[in-house]
């Protein structure tokens, strides 16, 4: 591993937080919180994949 891509570290931490939010929502038995956490996970993962594609196209990966 040559360099750490900090943007991907931040995306992964955001995804982990969203997954934890899903677990908390299940524990609270709260459907609205679960929906928000799932949408946050989809948003963060989508942005991470989009960023990876752009960086790969520019030859930065």
Coordinates of C-alpha atoms in Angstrom, one line a residue:
X1 CA 0.0 0.0 0.0
X2 CA 1.6 3.2 -1.2
X3 CA -0.6 6.0 -0.1
X4 CA -3.7 6.2 2.1
X5 CA -6.7 7.8 0.2
X6 CA -8.2 9.7 3.1
X7 CA -11.4 10.4 1.2
X8 CA -12.2 6.7 1.2
X9 CA -11.4 6.4 4.9
X10 CA -14.0 9.0 5.5
X11 CA -16.5 7.3 3.2
X12 CA -16.0 4.0 5.0
X13 CA -16.4 5.6 8.4
X14 CA -19.6 7.2 7.2
X15 CA -20.9 3.9 6.0
X16 CA -20.0 2.3 9.3
X17 CA -21.9 5.0 11.2
X18 CA -24.9 4.5 9.0
X19 CA -24.8 0.7 9.6
X20 CA -24.6 1.4 13.3
X21 CA -27.6 3.7 13.0
X22 CA -29.6 0.8 11.4
X23 CA -28.7 -1.3 14.4
X24 CA -29.7 1.4 16.8
X25 CA -33.0 1.9 14.9
X26 CA -33.8 -1.8 15.2
X27 CA -33.0 -1.8 18.9
X28 CA -35.3 1.2 19.3
X29 CA -37.9 -0.4 17.1
X30 CA -38.1 2.9 15.1
X31 CA -39.0 2.6 11.5
X32 CA -38.3 6.3 10.6
X33 CA -34.8 6.2 12.1
X34 CA -34.1 2.9 10.2
X35 CA -35.3 4.5 6.9
X36 CA -33.1 7.6 7.5
X37 CA -30.1 5.3 8.3
X38 CA -30.7 3.2 5.2
X39 CA -30.9 6.2 3.0
X40 CA -27.7 7.6 4.5
X41 CA -26.0 4.3 3.8
X42 CA -27.1 4.3 0.2
X43 CA -26.0 8.0 -0.2
X44 CA -22.6 7.4 1.4
X45 CA -21.9 4.2 -0.5
X46 CA -23.0 5.7 -3.8
X47 CA -20.8 8.7 -3.4
X48 CA -17.9 6.5 -2.5
X49 CA -18.3 4.4 -5.6
X50 CA -18.8 7.5 -7.7
X51 CA -15.6 9.0 -6.3
X52 CA -13.7 5.8 -6.9
X53 CA -14.9 5.7 -10.6
X54 CA -13.8 9.3 -11.2
X55 CA -10.4 8.7 -9.6
X56 CA -9.9 5.6 -11.6
X57 CA -10.8 7.4 -14.9
X58 CA -8.3 10.2 -14.0
X59 CA -5.6 7.5 -13.3
X60 CA -5.2 8.4 -9.6
X61 CA -5.9 4.9 -8.4

